[in-house]
mmCIF file of C-alpha atoms in Angstrom:
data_model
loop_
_atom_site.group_PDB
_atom_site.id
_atom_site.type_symbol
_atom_site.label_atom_id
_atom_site.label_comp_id
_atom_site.label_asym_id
_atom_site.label_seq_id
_atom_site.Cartn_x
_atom_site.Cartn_y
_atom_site.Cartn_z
ATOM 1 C CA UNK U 1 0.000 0.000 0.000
ATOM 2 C CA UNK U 2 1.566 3.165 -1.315
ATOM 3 C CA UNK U 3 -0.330 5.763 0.893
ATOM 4 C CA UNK U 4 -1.255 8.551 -1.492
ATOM 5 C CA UNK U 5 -1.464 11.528 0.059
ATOM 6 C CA UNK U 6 -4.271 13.869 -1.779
ATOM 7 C CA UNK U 7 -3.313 16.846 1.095
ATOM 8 C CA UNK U 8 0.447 16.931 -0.230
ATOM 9 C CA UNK U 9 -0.271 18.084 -4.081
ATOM 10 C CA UNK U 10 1.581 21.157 -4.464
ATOM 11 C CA UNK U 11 -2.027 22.709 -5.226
ATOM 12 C CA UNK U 12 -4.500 20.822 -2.853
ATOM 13 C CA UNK U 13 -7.938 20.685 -3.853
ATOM 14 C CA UNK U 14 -11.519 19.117 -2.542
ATOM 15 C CA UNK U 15 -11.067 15.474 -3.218
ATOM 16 C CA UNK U 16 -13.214 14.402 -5.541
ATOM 17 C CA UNK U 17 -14.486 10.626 -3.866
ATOM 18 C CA UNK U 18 -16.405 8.161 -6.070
ATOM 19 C CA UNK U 19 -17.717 4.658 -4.576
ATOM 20 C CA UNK U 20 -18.198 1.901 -5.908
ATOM 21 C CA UNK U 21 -19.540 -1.608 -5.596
ATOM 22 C CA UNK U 22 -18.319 -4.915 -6.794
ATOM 23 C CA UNK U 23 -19.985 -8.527 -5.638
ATOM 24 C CA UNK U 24 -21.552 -7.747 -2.121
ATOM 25 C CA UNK U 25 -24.090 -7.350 -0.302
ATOM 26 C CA UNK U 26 -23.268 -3.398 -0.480
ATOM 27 C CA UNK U 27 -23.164 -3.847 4.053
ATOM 28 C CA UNK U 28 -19.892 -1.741 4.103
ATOM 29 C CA UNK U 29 -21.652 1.035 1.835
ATOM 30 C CA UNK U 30 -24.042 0.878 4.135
ATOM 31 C CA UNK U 31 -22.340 1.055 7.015
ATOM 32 C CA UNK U 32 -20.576 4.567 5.540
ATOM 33 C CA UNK U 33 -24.119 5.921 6.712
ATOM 34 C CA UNK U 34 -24.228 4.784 10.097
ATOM 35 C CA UNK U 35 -21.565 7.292 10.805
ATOM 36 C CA UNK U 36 -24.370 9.947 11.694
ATOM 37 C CA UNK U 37 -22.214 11.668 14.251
ATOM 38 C CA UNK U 38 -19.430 12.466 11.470
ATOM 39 C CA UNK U 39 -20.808 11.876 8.368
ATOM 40 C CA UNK U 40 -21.590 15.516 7.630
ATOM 41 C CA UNK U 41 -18.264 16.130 9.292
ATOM 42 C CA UNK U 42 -16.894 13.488 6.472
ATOM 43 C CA UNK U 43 -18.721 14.792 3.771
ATOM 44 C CA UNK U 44 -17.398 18.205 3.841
ATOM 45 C CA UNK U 45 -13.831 17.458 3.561
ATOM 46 C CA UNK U 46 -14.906 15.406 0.159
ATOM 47 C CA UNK U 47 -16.416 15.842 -3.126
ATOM 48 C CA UNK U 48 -18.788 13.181 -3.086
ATOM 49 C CA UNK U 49 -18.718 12.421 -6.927
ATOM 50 C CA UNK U 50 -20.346 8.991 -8.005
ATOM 51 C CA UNK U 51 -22.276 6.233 -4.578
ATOM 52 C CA UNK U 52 -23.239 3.636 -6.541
ATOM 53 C CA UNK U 53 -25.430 2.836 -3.630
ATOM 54 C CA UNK U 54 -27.499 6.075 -3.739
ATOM 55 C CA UNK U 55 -27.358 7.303 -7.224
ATOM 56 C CA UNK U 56 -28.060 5.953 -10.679
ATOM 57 C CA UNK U 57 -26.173 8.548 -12.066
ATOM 58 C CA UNK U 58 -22.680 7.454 -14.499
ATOM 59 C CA UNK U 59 -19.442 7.438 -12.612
ATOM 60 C CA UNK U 60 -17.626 10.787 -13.694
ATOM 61 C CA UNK U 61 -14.322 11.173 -16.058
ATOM 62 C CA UNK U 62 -11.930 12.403 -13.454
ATOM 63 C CA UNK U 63 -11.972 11.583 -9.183
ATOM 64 C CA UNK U 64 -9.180 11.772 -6.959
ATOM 65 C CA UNK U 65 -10.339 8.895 -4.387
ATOM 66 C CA UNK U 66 -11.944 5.598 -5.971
ATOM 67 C CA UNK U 67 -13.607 3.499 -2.721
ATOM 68 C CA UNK U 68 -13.976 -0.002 -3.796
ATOM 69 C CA UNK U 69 -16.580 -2.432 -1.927
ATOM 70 C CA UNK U 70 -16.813 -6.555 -3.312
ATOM 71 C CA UNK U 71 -15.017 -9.022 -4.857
ATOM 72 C CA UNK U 72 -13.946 -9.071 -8.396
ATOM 73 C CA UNK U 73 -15.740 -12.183 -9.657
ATOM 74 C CA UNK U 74 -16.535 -11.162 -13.566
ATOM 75 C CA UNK U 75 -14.078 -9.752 -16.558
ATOM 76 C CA UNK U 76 -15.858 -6.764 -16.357
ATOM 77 C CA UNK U 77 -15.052 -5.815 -12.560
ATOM 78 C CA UNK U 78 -11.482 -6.713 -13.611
ATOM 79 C CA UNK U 79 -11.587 -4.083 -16.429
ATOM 80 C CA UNK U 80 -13.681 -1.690 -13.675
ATOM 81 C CA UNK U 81 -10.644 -1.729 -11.228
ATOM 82 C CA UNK U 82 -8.026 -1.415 -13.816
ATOM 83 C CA UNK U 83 -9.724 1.582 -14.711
ATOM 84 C CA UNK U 84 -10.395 3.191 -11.599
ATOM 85 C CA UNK U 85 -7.082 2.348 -10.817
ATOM 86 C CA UNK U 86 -5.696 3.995 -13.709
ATOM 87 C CA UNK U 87 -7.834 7.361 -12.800
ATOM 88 C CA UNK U 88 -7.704 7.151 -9.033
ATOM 89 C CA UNK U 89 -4.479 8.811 -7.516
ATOM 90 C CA UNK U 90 -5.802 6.784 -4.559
ATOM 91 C CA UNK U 91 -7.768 3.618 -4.056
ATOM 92 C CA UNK U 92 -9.235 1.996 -0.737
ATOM 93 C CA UNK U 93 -10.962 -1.271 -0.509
ATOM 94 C CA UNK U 94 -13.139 -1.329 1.902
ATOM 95 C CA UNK U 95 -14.892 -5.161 3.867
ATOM 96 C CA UNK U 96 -13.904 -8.723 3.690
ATOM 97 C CA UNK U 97 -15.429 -9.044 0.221
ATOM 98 C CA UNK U 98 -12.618 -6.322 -1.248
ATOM 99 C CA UNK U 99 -10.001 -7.034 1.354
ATOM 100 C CA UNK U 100 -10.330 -11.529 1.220
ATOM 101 C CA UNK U 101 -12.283 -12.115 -1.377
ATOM 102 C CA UNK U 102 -15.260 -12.326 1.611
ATOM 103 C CA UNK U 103 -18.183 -14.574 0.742
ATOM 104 C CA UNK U 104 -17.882 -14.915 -2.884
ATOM 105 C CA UNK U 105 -14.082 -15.862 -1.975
ATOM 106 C CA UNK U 106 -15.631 -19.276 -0.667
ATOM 107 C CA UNK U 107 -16.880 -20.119 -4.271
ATOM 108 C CA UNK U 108 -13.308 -19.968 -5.602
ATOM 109 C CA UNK U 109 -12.495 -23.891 -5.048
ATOM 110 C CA UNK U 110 -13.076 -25.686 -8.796
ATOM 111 C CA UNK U 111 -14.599 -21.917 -10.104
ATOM 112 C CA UNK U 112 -15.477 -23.612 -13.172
ATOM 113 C CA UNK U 113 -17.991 -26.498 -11.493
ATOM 114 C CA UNK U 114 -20.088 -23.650 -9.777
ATOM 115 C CA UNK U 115 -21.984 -21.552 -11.404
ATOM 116 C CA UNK U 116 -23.690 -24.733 -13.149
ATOM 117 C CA UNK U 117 -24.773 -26.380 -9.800
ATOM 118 C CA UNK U 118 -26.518 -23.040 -8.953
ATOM 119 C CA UNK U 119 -27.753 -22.395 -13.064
ATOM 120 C CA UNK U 120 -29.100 -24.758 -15.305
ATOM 121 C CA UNK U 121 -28.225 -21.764 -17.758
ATOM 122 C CA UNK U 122 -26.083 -19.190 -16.595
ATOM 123 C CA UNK U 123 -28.004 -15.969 -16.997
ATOM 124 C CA UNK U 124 -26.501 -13.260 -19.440
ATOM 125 C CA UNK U 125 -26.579 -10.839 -16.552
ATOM 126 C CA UNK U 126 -23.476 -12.747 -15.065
ATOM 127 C CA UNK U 127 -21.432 -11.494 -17.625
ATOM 128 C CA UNK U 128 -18.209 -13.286 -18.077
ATOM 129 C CA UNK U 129 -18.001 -15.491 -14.630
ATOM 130 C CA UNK U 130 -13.800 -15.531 -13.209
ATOM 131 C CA UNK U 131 -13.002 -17.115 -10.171
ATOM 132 C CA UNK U 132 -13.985 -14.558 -7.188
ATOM 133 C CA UNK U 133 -10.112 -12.329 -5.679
ATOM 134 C CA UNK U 134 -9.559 -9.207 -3.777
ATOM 135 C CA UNK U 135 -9.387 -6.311 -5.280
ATOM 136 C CA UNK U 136 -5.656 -6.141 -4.501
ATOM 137 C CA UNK U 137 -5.438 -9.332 -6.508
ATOM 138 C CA UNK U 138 -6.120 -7.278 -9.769
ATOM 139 C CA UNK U 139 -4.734 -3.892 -8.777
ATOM 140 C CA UNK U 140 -2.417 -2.183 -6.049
ATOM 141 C CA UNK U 141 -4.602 -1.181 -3.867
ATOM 142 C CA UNK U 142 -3.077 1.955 -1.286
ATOM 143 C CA UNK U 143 -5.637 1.518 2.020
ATOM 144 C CA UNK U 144 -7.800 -1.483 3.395
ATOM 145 C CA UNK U 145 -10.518 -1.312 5.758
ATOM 146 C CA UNK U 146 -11.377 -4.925 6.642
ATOM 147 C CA UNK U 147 -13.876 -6.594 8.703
ATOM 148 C CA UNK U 148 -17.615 -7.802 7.540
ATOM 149 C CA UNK U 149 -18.820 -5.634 7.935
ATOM 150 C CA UNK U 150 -16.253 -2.856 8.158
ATOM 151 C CA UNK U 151 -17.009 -0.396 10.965
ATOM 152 C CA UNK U 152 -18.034 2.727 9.788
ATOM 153 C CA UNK U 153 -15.407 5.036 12.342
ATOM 154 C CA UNK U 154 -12.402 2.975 10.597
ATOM 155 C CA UNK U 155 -13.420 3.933 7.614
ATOM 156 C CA UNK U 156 -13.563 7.234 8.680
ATOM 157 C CA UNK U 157 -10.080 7.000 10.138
ATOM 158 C CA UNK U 158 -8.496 5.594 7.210
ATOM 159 C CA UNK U 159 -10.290 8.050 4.871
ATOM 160 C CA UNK U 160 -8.494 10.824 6.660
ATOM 161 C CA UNK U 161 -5.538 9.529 6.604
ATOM 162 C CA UNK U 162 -5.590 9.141 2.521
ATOM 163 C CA UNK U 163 -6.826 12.462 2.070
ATOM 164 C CA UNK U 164 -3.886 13.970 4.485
ATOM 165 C CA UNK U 165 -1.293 10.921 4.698
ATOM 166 C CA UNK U 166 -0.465 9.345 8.234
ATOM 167 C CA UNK U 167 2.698 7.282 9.374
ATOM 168 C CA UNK U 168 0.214 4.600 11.191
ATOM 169 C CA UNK U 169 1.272 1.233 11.768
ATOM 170 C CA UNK U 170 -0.882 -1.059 9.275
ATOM 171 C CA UNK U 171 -1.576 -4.000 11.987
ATOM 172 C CA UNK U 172 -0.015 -7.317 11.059
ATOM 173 C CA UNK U 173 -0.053 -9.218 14.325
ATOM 174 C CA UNK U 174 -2.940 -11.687 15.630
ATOM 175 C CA UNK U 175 -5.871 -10.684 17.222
ATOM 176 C CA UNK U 176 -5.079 -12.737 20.513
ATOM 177 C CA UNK U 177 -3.232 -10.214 21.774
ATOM 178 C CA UNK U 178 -6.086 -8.098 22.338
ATOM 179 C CA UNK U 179 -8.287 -10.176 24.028
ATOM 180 C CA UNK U 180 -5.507 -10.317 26.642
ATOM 181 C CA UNK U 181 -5.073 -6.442 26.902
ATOM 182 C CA UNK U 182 -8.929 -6.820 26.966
ATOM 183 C CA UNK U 183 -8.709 -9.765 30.124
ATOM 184 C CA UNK U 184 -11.409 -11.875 28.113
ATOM 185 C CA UNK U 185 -11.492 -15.458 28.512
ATOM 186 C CA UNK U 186 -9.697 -17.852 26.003
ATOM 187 C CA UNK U 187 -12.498 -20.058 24.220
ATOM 188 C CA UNK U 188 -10.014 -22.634 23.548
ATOM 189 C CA UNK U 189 -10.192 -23.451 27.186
ATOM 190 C CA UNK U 190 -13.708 -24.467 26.556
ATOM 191 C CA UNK U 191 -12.982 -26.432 23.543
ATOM 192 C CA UNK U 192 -14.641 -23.899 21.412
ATOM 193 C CA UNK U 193 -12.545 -22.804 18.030
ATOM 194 C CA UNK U 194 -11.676 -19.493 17.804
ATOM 195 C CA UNK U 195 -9.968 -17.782 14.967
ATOM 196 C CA UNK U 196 -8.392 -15.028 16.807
ATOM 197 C CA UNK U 197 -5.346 -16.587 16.910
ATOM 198 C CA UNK U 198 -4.501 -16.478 13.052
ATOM 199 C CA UNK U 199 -6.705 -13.352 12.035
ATOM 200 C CA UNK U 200 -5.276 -9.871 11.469
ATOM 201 C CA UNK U 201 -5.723 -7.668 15.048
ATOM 202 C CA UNK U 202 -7.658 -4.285 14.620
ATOM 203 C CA UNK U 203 -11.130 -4.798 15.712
ATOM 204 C CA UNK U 204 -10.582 -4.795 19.433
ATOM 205 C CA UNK U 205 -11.513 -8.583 19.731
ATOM 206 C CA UNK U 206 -15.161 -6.949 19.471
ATOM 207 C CA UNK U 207 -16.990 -10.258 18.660
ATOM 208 C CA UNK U 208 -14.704 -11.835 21.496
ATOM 209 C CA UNK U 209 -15.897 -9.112 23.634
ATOM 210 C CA UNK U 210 -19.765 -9.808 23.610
ATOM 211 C CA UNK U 211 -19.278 -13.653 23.963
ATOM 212 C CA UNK U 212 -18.674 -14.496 20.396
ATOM 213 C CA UNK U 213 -16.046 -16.695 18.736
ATOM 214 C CA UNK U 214 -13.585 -14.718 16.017
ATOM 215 C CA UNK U 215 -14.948 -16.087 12.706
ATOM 216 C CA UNK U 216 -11.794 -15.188 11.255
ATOM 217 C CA UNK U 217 -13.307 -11.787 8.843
ATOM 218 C CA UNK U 218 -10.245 -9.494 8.938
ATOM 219 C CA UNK U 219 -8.303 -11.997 7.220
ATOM 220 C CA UNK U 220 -5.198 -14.325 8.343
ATOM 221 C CA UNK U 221 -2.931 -12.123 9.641
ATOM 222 C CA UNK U 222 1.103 -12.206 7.862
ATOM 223 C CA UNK U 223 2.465 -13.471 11.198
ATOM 224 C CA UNK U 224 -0.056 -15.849 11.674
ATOM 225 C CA UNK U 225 1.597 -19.108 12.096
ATOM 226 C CA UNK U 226 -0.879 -22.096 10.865
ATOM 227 C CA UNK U 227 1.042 -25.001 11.775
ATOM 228 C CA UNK U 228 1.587 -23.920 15.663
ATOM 229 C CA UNK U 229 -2.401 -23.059 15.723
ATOM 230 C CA UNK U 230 -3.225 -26.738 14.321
ATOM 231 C CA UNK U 231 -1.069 -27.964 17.182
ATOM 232 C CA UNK U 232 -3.202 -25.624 19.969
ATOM 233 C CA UNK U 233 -5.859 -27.005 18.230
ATOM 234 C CA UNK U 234 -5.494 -30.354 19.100
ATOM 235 C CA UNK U 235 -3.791 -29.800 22.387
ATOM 236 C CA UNK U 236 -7.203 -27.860 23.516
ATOM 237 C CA UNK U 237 -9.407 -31.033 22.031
ATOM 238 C CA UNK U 238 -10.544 -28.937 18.797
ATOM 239 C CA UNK U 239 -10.878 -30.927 15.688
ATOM 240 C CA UNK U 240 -8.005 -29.722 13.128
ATOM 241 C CA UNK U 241 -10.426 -30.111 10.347
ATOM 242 C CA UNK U 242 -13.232 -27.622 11.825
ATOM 243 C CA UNK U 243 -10.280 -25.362 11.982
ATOM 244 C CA UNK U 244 -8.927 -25.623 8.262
ATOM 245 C CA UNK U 245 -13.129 -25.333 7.446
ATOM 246 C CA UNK U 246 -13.682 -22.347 9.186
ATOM 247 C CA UNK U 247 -10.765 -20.616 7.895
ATOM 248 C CA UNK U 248 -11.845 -20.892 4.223
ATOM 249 C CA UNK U 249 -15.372 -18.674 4.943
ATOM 250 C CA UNK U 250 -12.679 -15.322 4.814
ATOM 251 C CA UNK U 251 -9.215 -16.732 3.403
ATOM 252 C CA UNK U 252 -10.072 -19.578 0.656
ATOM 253 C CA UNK U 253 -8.268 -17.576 -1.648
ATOM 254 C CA UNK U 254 -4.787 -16.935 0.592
ATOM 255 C CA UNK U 255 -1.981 -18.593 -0.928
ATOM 256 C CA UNK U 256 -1.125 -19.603 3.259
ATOM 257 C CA UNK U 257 -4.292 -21.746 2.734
ATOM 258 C CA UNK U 258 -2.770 -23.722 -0.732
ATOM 259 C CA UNK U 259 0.645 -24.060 0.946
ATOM 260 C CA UNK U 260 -1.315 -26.621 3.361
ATOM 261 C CA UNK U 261 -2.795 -29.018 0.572
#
């Protein structure tokens, strides 16, 4: 991630913002709105170009900021970030879906059987079917927000710092870490998988935090070390195999995952 810096043109200007949306459910658009107490704050830092979510209107010639939600799963949503890419001094994906691949990442194991044990005739709509990636998979992509859905105040956070640069840490460690700064209980100890200690820290261990198992939706995290957790697995009484299932729902498409087979 290059980390653009719209703030440090010799001749700064409004940014000009469009957002767009790939496969998805459109939840991280979504969640841009539930930002109530700064959304007006946000929106008047930005020119608000193109939201595929709330407007029908054509994407504009020239933007500053391209925001990216979904997985690339057809030719044309290859040829969509290539050219926002191309236009956009600087890109963020934002959820699992742009981040992992998400939920359509989870189709990605023998592409080619699929779409015929859902369609007796794939529909024209589909377009030109490829095997579901990241957006980073396609193009360089300068900011993430992960998590499914992504919280609205990190996407505020990281907006800011692409429109006036910041020297923050990108987190890279595993979430167990938190949950001990947080002093919640390990649910290994109660035989109960957890993903926390492979996935990429920066939520807080929130799902931890209200009595709810990591399901893994940041991503693995780089320093995640798979064959140590398979051995915690089985030292706590957790099958291995749950494990390797579970982690396919947000990583099928991480090469860490192929290594394994």
């Amino acid at each position: 991630m290059s980390g653009n810096c719209i703030a440090c043109q010799e001749k700064p200007k409004v940014p000009r913002v469009v957002v767009v949306g790939l496969a998805s459910c459109f939840g991280c658009q979504l969640q841009i709105t539930n930002a109530e107490e700064h959304l007006l704050d946000v929106l008047g830092q930005i020119d608000l170009r193109y939201w595929q979510l709330a407007s029908s209107d054509h994407m504009p010639d020239e933007f500053d900021v391209a925001v990216i939600e979904g997985a690339v799963t057809t030719e044309e949503a290859e040829a969509t970030v290539r050219d926002l890419r191309e236009r956009a001094a600087t890109v963020i994906a934002i959820g699992a879906c742009a981040t992992t691949a998400g939920i359509p990442g989870m189709a990605a194991a023998s592409f080619l059987e699929r779409p015929g044990q859902v369609y007796e005739r794939v529909p024209a709509a589909c377009g030109t079917m490829v095997s579901p990636r990241p957006v980073s998979a396609v193009i360089d992509v300068d900011y993430e927000v992960r998590t499914c859905p992504m919280d609205a105040l990190d996407f505020v956070d990281v907006l800011q710092r692409a429109l006036y640069g910041s020297n923050k840490t990108v987190y890279t460690k595993t979430m167990c870490g938190d949950c001990k700064r947080n002093e919640t209980s390990c649910f290994f100890g109660k035989q109960t998988l957890c993903l926390g200690l492979v996935t990429r820290a920066g939520c807080g261990a929130r799902c931890v935090n209200l009595g709810r198992p990591c399901n893994g939706c940041r991503g693995l995290s780089p320093d995640a070390n798979l064959p140590s957790a398979r051995e915690a697995c089985e030292r706590y009484g957790v099958p291995v195999a749950d494990f390797d299932k579970a982690l396919e729902m947000f990583n099928q498409v991480n090469p860490a995952l192929a290594t394994h087979e």
